[in-house]
Short mmCIF file of C-alpha atoms in Angstrom, two decimals:
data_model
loop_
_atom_site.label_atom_id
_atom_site.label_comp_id
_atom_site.label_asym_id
_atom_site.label_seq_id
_atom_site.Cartn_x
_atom_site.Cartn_y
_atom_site.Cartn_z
CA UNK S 285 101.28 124.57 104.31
CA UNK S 286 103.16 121.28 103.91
CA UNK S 287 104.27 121.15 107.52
CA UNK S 288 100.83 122.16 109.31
CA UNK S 289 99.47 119.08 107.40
CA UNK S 290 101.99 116.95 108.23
CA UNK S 291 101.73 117.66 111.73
CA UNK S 292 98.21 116.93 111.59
CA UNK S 293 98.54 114.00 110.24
CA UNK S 294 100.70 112.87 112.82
CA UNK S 295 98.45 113.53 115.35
CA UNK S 296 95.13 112.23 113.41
CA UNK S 297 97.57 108.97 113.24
CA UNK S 298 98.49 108.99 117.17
CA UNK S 299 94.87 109.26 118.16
CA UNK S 300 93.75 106.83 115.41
CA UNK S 301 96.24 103.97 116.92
CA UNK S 302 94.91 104.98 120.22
CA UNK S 303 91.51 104.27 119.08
CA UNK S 304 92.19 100.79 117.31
CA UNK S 305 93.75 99.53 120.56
CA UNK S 306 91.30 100.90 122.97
CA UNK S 307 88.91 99.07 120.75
CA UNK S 308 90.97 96.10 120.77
CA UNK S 309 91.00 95.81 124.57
CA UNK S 310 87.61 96.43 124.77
CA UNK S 311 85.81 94.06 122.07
CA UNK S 312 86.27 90.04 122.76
CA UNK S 313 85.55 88.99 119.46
CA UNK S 314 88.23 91.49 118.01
CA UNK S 315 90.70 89.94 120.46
CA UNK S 316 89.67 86.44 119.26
CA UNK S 317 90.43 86.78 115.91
CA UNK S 318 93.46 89.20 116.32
CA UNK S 319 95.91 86.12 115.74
CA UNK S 320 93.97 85.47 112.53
CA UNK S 321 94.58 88.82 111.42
CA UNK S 322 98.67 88.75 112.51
CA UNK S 323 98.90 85.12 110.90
CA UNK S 324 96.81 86.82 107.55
CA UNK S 325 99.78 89.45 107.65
CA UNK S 326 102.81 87.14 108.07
CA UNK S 327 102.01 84.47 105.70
CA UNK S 328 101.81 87.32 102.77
CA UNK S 329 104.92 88.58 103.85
CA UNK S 330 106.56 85.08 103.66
CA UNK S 331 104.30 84.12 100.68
CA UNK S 332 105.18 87.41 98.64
CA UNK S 333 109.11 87.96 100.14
CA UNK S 334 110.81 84.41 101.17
CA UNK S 335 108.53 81.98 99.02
CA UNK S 336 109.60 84.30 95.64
CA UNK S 337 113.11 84.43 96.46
CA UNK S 338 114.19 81.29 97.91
CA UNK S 339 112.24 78.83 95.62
CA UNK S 340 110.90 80.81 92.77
CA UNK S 341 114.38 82.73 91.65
CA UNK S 342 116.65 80.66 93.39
CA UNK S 343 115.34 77.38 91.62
CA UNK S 344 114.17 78.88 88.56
CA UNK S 345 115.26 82.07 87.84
CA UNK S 346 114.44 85.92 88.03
CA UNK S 347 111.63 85.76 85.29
CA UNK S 348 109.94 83.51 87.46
CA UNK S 349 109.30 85.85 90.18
CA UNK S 350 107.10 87.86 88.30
CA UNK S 351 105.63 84.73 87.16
CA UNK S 352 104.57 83.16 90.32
CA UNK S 353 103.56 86.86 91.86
CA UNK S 354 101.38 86.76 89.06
CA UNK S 355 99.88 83.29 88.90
CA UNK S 356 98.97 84.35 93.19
CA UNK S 357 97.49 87.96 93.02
CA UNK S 358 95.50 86.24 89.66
CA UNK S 359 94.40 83.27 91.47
CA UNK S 360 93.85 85.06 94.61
CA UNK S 361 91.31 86.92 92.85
CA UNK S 362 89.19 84.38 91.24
CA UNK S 363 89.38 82.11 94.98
CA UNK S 364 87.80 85.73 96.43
CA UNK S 365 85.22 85.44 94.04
CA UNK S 366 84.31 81.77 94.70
CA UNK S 367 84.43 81.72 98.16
CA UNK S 368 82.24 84.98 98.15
CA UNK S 369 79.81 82.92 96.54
CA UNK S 370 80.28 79.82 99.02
CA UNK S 371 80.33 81.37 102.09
CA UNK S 372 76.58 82.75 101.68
CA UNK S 373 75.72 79.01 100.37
CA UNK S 374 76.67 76.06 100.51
CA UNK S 375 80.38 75.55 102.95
CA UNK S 376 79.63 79.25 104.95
CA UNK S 377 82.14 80.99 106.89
CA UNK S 378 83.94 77.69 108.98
CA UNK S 379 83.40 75.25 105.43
CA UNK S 380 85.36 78.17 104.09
CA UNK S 381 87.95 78.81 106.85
CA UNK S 382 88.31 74.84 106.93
CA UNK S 383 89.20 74.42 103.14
CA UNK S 384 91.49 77.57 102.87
CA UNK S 385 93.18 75.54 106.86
CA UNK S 386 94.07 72.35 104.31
CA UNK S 387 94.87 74.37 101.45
CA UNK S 388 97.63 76.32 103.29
CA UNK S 389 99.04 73.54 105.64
CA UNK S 390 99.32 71.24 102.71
CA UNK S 391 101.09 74.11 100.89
CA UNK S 392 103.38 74.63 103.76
CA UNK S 393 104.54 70.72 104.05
CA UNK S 394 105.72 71.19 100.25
CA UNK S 395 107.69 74.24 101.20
CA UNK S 396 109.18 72.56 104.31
CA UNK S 397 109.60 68.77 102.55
CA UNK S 398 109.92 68.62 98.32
CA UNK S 399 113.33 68.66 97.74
CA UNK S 400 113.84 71.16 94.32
CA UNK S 401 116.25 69.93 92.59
CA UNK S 402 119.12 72.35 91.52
CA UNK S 403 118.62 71.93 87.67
CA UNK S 404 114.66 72.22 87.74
CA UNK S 405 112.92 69.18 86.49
CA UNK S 406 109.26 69.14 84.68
CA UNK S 407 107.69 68.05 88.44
CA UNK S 408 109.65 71.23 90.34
CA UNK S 409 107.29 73.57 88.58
CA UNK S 410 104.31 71.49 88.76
CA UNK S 411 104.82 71.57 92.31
CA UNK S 412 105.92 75.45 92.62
CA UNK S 413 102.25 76.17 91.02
CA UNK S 414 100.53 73.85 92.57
CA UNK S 415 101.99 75.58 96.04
CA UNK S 416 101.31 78.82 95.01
CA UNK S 417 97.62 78.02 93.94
CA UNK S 418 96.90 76.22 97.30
CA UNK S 419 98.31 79.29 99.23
CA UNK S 420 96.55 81.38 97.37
CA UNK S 421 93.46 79.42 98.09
CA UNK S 422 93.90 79.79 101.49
CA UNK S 423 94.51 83.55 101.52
CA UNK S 424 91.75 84.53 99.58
CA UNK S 425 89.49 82.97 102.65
CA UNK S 426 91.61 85.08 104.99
CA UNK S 427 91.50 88.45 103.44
CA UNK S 428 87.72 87.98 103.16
CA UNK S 429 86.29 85.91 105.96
CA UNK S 430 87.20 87.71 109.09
CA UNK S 431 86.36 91.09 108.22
CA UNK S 432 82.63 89.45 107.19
CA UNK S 433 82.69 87.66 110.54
CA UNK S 434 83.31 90.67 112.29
CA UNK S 435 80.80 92.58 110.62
CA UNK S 436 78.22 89.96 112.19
CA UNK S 437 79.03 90.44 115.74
#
């Protein structure tokens, strides 16, 4: 029945979140890169939540939500791919974690510093995609890279 499952779910999900932090206190490297992993998690929530509401539909409208959560996922996708490919040649796993460090802190300074201007000029969305590219950039090296780098410990 519906509520024998339930309940074992619950419990499956107890002992499960037992596990992860026994783990957690027991393995170093998952320690180290725990803030990683809570920094991956935060910036999508700002990136996704604050980033498309305050700039995107405040400055530009509601059709431009969909727009710039587009232009990200899309983006996000094809950086994966590429830095796939770089990480096994060529920059590896720091050259990668380096690049996707400058993409997101320069895309952070525009958030905090380029004033939009209320009635959006040609350069306001020129610099909304550019932002949105670079933290996309940056993402796609932490949704991949630390699950790799774990896997080599």
């Amino acid at each position: 029945s519906y509520e024998s499952q339930s309940k074992n779910n619950d419990e499956l999900s107890v002992v499960s979140l037992c596990e992860t932090f026994s783990l957690l206190l027991r393995s170093r490297e998952l320690l180290l890169m725990l803030p990683l992993i809570l920094f991956n998690g935060m910036s999508l929530a700002f990136i996704v939540g604050d980033v498309t509401r305050d700039i995107s539909k405040a400055y530009f409208g509601d059709a431009w939500v969909l727009i710039i959560t587009s232009v990200f996922y899309g983006s996000n996708a094809l950086f994966s791919y590429v830095f796939g490919k770089l990480s096994g040649k060529g920059l590896g796993r720091r050259g990668c974690c380096a690049v996707a460090f400058v993409t997101q802190m320069i895309a952070f300074l525009l958030i905090i510093f380029y004033p939009y201007h209320v009635y959006s000029k040609k350069w306001d969305y020129v610099v909304v995609l550019t932002t949105i590219l670079l933290l996309a950039c940056g993402d796609a090296v932490w949704e991949s890279q630390p699950p790799a780098i774990l896997q080599s410990f």
